[in-house]
Amino acid sequence: MHALLARAAYLAAEHRAGLADRPVAGAVDPVALRAGFGGPLPKDPSPPSEVLEHLARAAEPGLVATAGPRFFGFVVGGALPAATAADVLAAGWDQNGFNAVLSPAAAAAEDVAGAWLKELLGLPAGASTGFVTGGQAANTAGLAAARHHVLAEAGWDAERDGLTGAPRVRVVASDERHATIDRALRLLGFGTRAVEPVAAGPQGAIDVEDLARVCAAGTGPLIVCLQAGNVNTGACDDLRAGCELAHRHGGWVHVDGAFGLWAAANPATAALLDGVELADSWACDGHKWLNVPYDSGFVFCARPDVHAAAIAYRAAYLTGAGEVSGMGDLTLESSRRARGFAVWAALRELGRDGVAELVDRCCRLARRFALALAEGGAEIANDVVLNQVLVSFGDDTDAIIRKVQDDGTCWLGGTTWRGRRYLRISVSNWSTTEADVDRSAAAILRLAGQ
């Protein structure tokens, strides 16, 4: 086992060491790639060392340098050194993060890391923290807590009686909400038709006047979804005004802050999240701006009892002497990785100032990216308030996206915002430098023929 894990760590480290120099992505032959993994299921066992070497050889042609400094798609970071090493340890320890009986160490790490996260993000110290897979699970868990609360306030037990015959719940959300909100509504039985849409302003933040109009247009149980970090523009809703307005109507406020919630950790951007502490639940990703390994996200709830009531379950084999609540009571999974180790390691490596500097640097680099492309003749569609840049080359935009992806200097994706196609650049990686941005912008302009 010592030699096997040492070899695995060496291969992983070699991959990471070469990320800055290799093409970010390139043409892949899917048939050949599958053939490397394929063939008939072996009849006889294989030595673990041979399996490891075969896996490394088979995977290499299909690995994308998503953890590298010039991957600008999907708002993803690359795992920090300490977080990566902690995840290696977590795999070796093989701990189940369901409760403190299965792993007292995992419970302690999550408890401490959760407190650090709330402090950094400006959330109430008494809020509960669930370590989930990502933004989708966090939004689903947060909205499950919202469903429980608003229906309980109306005298209905959603967990016992379901939604058939329940009072209709009004779900108010921006026209520019993230698609995971709609998916969560589907999974929770509301359906997407439950959404009462609110107009978004010029940069994609919710229109507070229209929010007031929509909230006042009906009665009954109310959930209001706000956003910290528009997925296209990075714009943040007016959280203070939105929370105060929703609460005047007796509503629950859920904030989808998959990447934008991290703005609260940086003094230069914290004002964008003024009033964030007034909400009732929050969703956030760790594998985005905190740069921890996949899969890592967080759901926070200002009412821990509501959080647990909506999510927890009991079974005979889980009860009795030695049962300790928490952890699994706050997430949708039972058997799960002990994600808290890597989160704790990332926060310990960076510290408060390091997290602030990481967020601030990515925002500065996004502005540098936008300036370089604008000076080269591209159109920048958004105010670059965080780490998102929308770039247009007119009718050639989609063709340029394909050229950039094939070129391999950097990687970015496309998006449609308000009827137009754009290159969507997200600067989220701890290792990205000014040189990486300059090199990538020059490649984009070269491929655009500007």
XYZ file of C-alpha atoms in Angstrom:
450
model
C 0.000 0.000 0.000
C 2.843 2.439 0.768
C 4.390 2.008 -2.677
C 1.033 2.104 -4.453
C -0.151 5.337 -2.833
C 3.267 6.915 -3.229
C 3.161 6.150 -6.956
C -0.386 7.528 -7.246
C 0.686 10.721 -5.491
C 3.712 11.012 -7.787
C 1.584 10.637 -10.929
C -0.914 13.203 -9.667
C 1.860 15.645 -8.775
C 3.480 15.215 -12.195
C 0.148 16.050 -13.837
C -0.304 19.146 -11.717
C 3.289 20.302 -12.275
C 2.793 20.340 -16.034
C -0.517 22.194 -16.176
C 0.970 25.634 -16.859
C 2.839 24.392 -19.932
C 0.492 21.908 -21.588
C -2.399 22.816 -23.925
C -5.509 23.336 -21.840
C -7.523 21.043 -24.094
C -7.184 19.537 -27.513
C -8.715 17.192 -30.013
C -9.597 13.833 -28.504
C -10.436 10.653 -30.369
C -13.298 9.284 -28.236
C -13.095 5.843 -29.801
C -9.389 5.514 -29.042
C -9.906 6.963 -25.560
C -12.580 4.429 -24.731
C -10.464 1.636 -26.190
C -7.761 2.481 -23.676
C -10.221 1.763 -20.887
C -12.108 -0.961 -22.737
C -11.898 -4.568 -23.685
C -13.650 -7.458 -21.976
C -13.957 -7.511 -18.216
C -10.890 -9.456 -17.040
C -11.564 -12.916 -15.636
C -8.652 -12.897 -13.223
C -7.553 -10.309 -10.664
C -4.788 -7.841 -11.548
C -2.037 -6.483 -9.300
C -3.020 -3.029 -7.999
C 0.205 -1.492 -9.314
C -0.605 -2.653 -12.861
C -4.140 -1.312 -12.571
C -2.811 2.091 -11.492
C -0.356 2.320 -14.391
C -3.015 1.236 -16.876
C -5.431 3.848 -15.533
C -2.830 6.620 -15.815
C -1.973 5.688 -19.409
C -5.597 5.340 -20.470
C -6.725 8.627 -18.924
C -3.866 10.873 -20.027
C -5.140 11.677 -23.568
C -8.531 12.697 -22.188
C -7.487 14.881 -19.264
C -8.402 18.562 -19.520
C -6.261 21.081 -17.659
C -9.215 22.417 -15.693
C -6.997 22.806 -12.628
C -4.520 24.935 -14.565
C -4.096 28.713 -14.729
C -5.673 29.297 -18.157
C -8.953 27.441 -17.814
C -11.634 30.134 -17.770
C -14.814 28.103 -18.239
C -17.717 27.261 -15.937
C -16.485 29.327 -12.941
C -14.215 26.567 -11.653
C -11.006 26.822 -9.699
C -8.090 24.429 -9.351
C -7.538 22.736 -6.016
C -5.009 24.427 -3.741
C -1.911 22.433 -2.730
C -2.962 21.852 0.883
C -6.545 21.050 -0.141
C -5.307 18.554 -2.727
C -3.046 16.856 -0.214
C -5.845 16.793 2.351
C -8.119 15.093 -0.150
C -5.441 12.472 -0.774
C -5.367 11.849 2.970
C -9.169 11.751 3.102
C -9.200 9.064 0.422
C -6.582 7.089 2.305
C -8.394 7.456 5.615
C -11.651 6.381 3.901
C -13.913 8.120 6.397
C -17.687 8.265 6.052
C -18.886 11.802 6.727
C -22.378 10.858 7.892
C -21.980 11.533 11.597
C -19.537 11.774 14.474
C -19.938 8.098 15.344
C -18.509 7.056 11.973
C -15.771 9.707 12.072
C -15.219 12.012 15.053
C -12.350 13.608 13.097
C -14.544 14.414 10.087
C -17.183 15.904 12.380
C -14.629 18.109 14.131
C -13.116 19.304 10.845
C -16.553 20.219 9.467
C -17.524 21.976 12.676
C -14.419 24.167 12.664
C -14.386 24.755 8.892
C -18.094 25.617 8.957
C -17.502 28.272 11.612
C -14.619 29.719 9.580
C -16.768 29.797 6.441
C -19.589 31.679 8.167
C -17.114 34.200 9.535
C -15.572 34.796 6.100
C -18.910 35.019 4.289
C -20.572 37.321 6.819
C -23.259 34.816 7.820
C -24.807 34.385 11.278
C -22.551 32.401 13.604
C -25.515 30.305 14.741
C -26.437 29.142 11.236
C -26.163 25.450 10.391
C -23.679 24.270 7.755
C -24.158 21.284 5.480
C -21.195 20.047 3.424
C -22.804 19.060 0.115
C -21.660 18.237 -3.413
C -22.075 21.688 -4.945
C -24.461 24.479 -5.823
C -27.263 22.207 -7.024
C -27.377 20.227 -3.789
C -27.007 23.412 -1.743
C -29.887 25.138 -3.525
C -32.042 22.024 -3.196
C -31.361 21.667 0.524
C -31.878 25.380 1.157
C -35.180 25.406 -0.698
C -36.254 22.229 1.113
C -35.760 24.112 4.375
C -37.722 27.020 2.931
C -40.550 24.668 1.886
C -40.691 23.152 5.365
C -40.808 26.526 7.085
C -43.338 28.412 4.973
C -45.752 25.475 4.885
C -45.370 24.842 8.632
C -46.218 28.509 9.177
C -49.378 27.873 7.144
C -50.241 24.836 9.273
C -49.097 22.158 6.804
C -46.623 19.324 7.412
C -44.880 18.884 4.051
C -42.667 16.040 5.235
C -45.641 13.987 6.445
C -48.367 14.954 3.984
C -46.470 15.929 0.844
C -47.723 18.725 -1.387
C -51.054 17.321 -2.552
C -53.653 19.588 -1.005
C -51.059 21.884 0.505
C -51.400 25.662 0.353
C -49.864 26.961 -2.839
C -46.322 28.223 -2.266
C -45.300 31.301 -4.201
C -41.711 31.133 -5.434
C -40.471 34.545 -6.526
C -37.201 34.643 -8.453
C -35.346 36.724 -11.005
C -35.660 36.234 -14.748
C -31.901 35.651 -14.604
C -31.792 33.079 -11.803
C -29.463 30.127 -12.219
C -30.953 26.998 -13.758
C -30.259 24.993 -10.591
C -33.071 26.908 -8.893
C -35.542 25.551 -11.434
C -34.121 22.052 -11.124
C -34.449 22.206 -7.332
C -38.075 23.283 -7.703
C -38.700 20.274 -9.944
C -37.086 17.890 -7.480
C -38.967 19.379 -4.522
C -42.353 18.964 -6.179
C -43.092 22.630 -6.783
C -42.515 22.483 -10.532
C -41.053 25.303 -12.561
C -44.469 26.884 -13.104
C -44.394 27.846 -9.440
C -41.958 30.644 -10.278
C -43.318 34.172 -10.342
C -40.609 35.943 -12.336
C -39.095 39.302 -11.479
C -37.391 41.517 -14.040
C -33.628 41.974 -13.900
C -31.877 45.308 -14.281
C -29.344 46.290 -16.970
C -26.502 44.178 -15.522
C -28.643 41.227 -14.435
C -29.303 42.094 -10.789
C -32.910 41.789 -9.664
C -35.113 44.867 -10.103
C -36.146 45.700 -6.538
C -39.158 47.751 -7.631
C -40.431 44.846 -9.691
C -39.718 42.507 -6.769
C -41.956 44.695 -4.608
C -44.676 44.556 -7.242
C -44.549 40.767 -7.553
C -44.456 40.161 -3.801
C -47.478 42.433 -3.312
C -49.439 40.767 -6.116
C -50.418 37.703 -4.093
C -50.761 36.160 -0.666
C -49.866 32.905 1.007
C -46.598 31.068 1.732
C -43.738 32.885 0.027
C -40.167 31.964 -0.915
C -37.971 34.634 -2.494
C -34.788 33.568 -4.313
C -32.024 36.158 -4.536
C -28.631 35.861 -6.192
C -25.070 36.767 -5.290
C -23.194 36.624 -8.577
C -25.135 36.481 -11.831
C -23.791 33.494 -13.758
C -23.144 35.643 -16.836
C -22.290 39.104 -15.557
C -21.300 38.586 -11.923
C -23.866 41.195 -10.814
C -25.238 40.822 -7.276
C -28.810 41.479 -6.215
C -29.520 44.189 -3.631
C -29.646 41.701 -0.778
C -30.549 44.143 1.956
C -33.505 45.605 0.102
C -34.602 42.206 -1.183
C -34.474 40.541 2.232
C -36.268 43.364 3.999
C -38.977 43.414 1.343
C -39.499 39.650 1.385
C -39.641 39.541 5.176
C -42.277 42.273 5.264
C -44.429 39.857 3.255
C -43.605 36.975 5.598
C -41.352 35.275 3.072
C -38.279 33.080 3.373
C -35.207 34.359 1.492
C -32.796 31.920 -0.113
C -29.577 33.305 -1.608
C -27.895 31.430 -4.439
C -24.284 32.508 -3.988
C -22.458 29.683 -5.745
C -19.435 31.860 -6.482
C -20.572 35.386 -5.662
C -20.932 34.764 -1.944
C -17.137 34.771 -1.763
C -17.188 38.498 -2.525
C -18.058 38.994 1.151
C -14.604 37.705 2.124
C -12.813 40.517 0.280
C -13.060 44.056 1.713
C -12.890 45.521 -1.801
C -16.024 43.646 -2.935
C -17.889 43.056 0.344
C -20.238 45.988 -0.244
C -21.782 44.062 -3.131
C -23.224 41.690 -0.525
C -24.489 44.251 1.949
C -27.344 42.675 3.919
C -26.404 39.076 3.130
C -26.785 38.139 6.792
C -30.499 38.988 6.661
C -31.402 36.002 4.476
C -32.678 32.670 5.795
C -30.604 30.210 3.750
C -27.589 30.410 1.491
C -25.910 28.200 -1.123
C -22.211 28.373 -1.966
C -19.576 26.322 -3.783
C -16.154 25.390 -2.474
C -14.771 24.030 -5.735
C -15.261 27.403 -7.347
C -13.542 30.334 -5.668
C -12.203 28.539 -2.599
C -10.303 26.206 -4.960
C -10.917 22.907 -3.174
C -11.257 19.540 -4.961
C -14.530 18.310 -6.400
C -17.168 17.832 -5.189
C -17.594 20.491 -2.526
C -20.389 22.904 -1.694
C -22.124 24.359 1.352
C -25.675 25.046 2.438
C -26.216 27.359 5.388
C -29.470 27.913 7.244
C -30.269 30.598 9.805
C -32.658 28.186 11.514
C -30.775 24.937 12.174
C -33.895 23.231 13.530
C -35.732 23.937 10.276
C -32.739 22.745 8.255
C -32.643 19.416 10.107
C -36.425 18.986 10.069
C -36.456 19.304 6.276
C -33.481 17.027 5.567
C -32.875 14.529 8.384
C -34.233 11.004 8.552
C -34.235 8.277 11.149
C -33.846 4.530 10.932
C -33.687 1.849 13.595
C -30.079 0.994 12.874
C -29.086 4.671 13.171
C -30.677 5.233 16.575
C -29.800 4.235 20.109
C -26.683 4.520 22.197
C -23.900 6.462 20.581
C -26.003 8.344 18.019
C -24.775 11.881 17.447
C -26.903 14.211 15.310
C -25.587 16.626 12.725
C -23.656 16.276 9.468
C -25.961 13.777 7.749
C -28.987 15.636 9.135
C -28.018 18.653 7.013
C -27.173 17.062 3.657
C -29.001 14.945 1.094
C -26.425 12.138 1.207
C -25.859 9.555 3.902
C -22.653 7.802 2.893
C -20.391 10.577 1.659
C -16.796 11.697 1.459
C -15.434 13.584 4.430
C -15.310 16.863 2.479
C -14.485 18.965 5.500
C -10.835 17.915 5.604
C -9.995 19.600 2.274
C -12.064 22.683 3.138
C -10.316 22.999 6.495
C -6.932 22.631 4.767
C -7.731 25.298 2.154
C -8.854 27.782 4.780
C -5.840 27.017 6.947
C -3.474 27.434 3.983
C -4.965 30.756 2.899
C -6.125 32.333 6.135
C -8.512 35.281 6.148
C -6.130 37.544 4.232
C -5.313 34.849 1.689
C -8.969 34.271 0.838
C -9.476 38.019 0.445
C -6.397 38.304 -1.749
C -7.490 35.360 -3.917
C -10.899 36.923 -4.559
C -9.431 40.376 -5.129
C -6.734 39.089 -7.503
C -9.229 37.178 -9.643
C -11.370 40.316 -9.920
C -8.330 42.388 -10.932
C -7.335 39.788 -13.505
C -10.865 39.739 -14.928
C -10.693 43.509 -15.390
C -7.264 43.150 -17.014
C -8.712 40.525 -19.377
C -11.605 42.802 -20.301
C -9.325 45.797 -20.905
C -6.949 43.840 -23.135
C -9.778 42.438 -25.259
C -11.548 45.792 -25.487
C -8.327 47.479 -26.614
C -8.058 44.759 -29.257
C -11.476 45.589 -30.679
C -13.808 43.235 -28.804
C -17.027 44.389 -27.161
C -17.291 43.894 -23.389
C -20.958 43.570 -22.492
C -20.901 43.723 -18.691
C -19.532 45.838 -15.902
C -16.757 43.625 -14.562
C -17.635 43.776 -10.877
C -16.369 40.291 -9.973
C -14.622 37.598 -12.007
C -16.980 37.322 -14.988
C -16.380 38.859 -18.422
C -18.779 38.717 -21.380
C -17.047 39.273 -24.728
C -18.598 39.677 -28.161
C -17.056 39.546 -31.606
C -20.403 40.041 -33.319
C -21.500 37.343 -35.736
C -18.095 35.637 -35.424
C -18.432 34.931 -31.697
C -19.284 31.220 -31.901
C -16.615 30.579 -34.513
C -14.026 32.260 -32.310
C -15.097 30.188 -29.296
C -14.461 27.020 -31.307
C -11.079 28.313 -32.485
C -10.017 29.194 -28.945
C -11.024 25.781 -27.626
C -9.168 24.014 -30.436
C -6.080 26.225 -30.067
C -5.383 25.097 -26.490
C -3.750 28.284 -25.172
C -6.734 28.760 -22.893
C -10.263 27.434 -22.588
C -13.494 29.340 -22.315
C -17.106 28.647 -23.145
C -19.961 30.506 -24.742
C -23.251 31.786 -23.414
C -26.383 33.533 -24.588
C -27.317 36.626 -22.624
C -30.299 38.733 -23.599
C -30.482 37.259 -27.066
C -26.805 37.634 -28.001
C -23.924 35.174 -28.040
C -20.814 35.877 -25.959
C -17.517 34.385 -24.924
C -17.873 33.847 -21.178
C -14.657 34.236 -19.202
C -14.473 33.255 -15.529
C -11.263 33.922 -13.623
C -11.377 31.691 -10.538
C -8.062 29.839 -10.234
C -5.542 30.527 -7.464
C -2.600 29.981 -9.827
C -3.638 32.335 -12.651
C -1.168 35.185 -13.209
C -1.117 38.407 -15.200
C 1.072 36.608 -17.737
C -1.599 33.914 -18.145
C -4.247 36.546 -18.788
C -2.071 38.471 -21.242
C -1.122 35.313 -23.118
C -4.763 34.200 -23.286
C -6.067 37.591 -24.423
C -3.397 37.742 -27.137
C -4.399 34.276 -28.350
C -8.087 35.206 -28.462
C -7.367 38.365 -30.454
C -5.029 36.492 -32.778
C -7.682 33.873 -33.477
C -10.297 36.588 -33.960
C -8.073 38.271 -36.498
C -8.180 41.548 -34.647
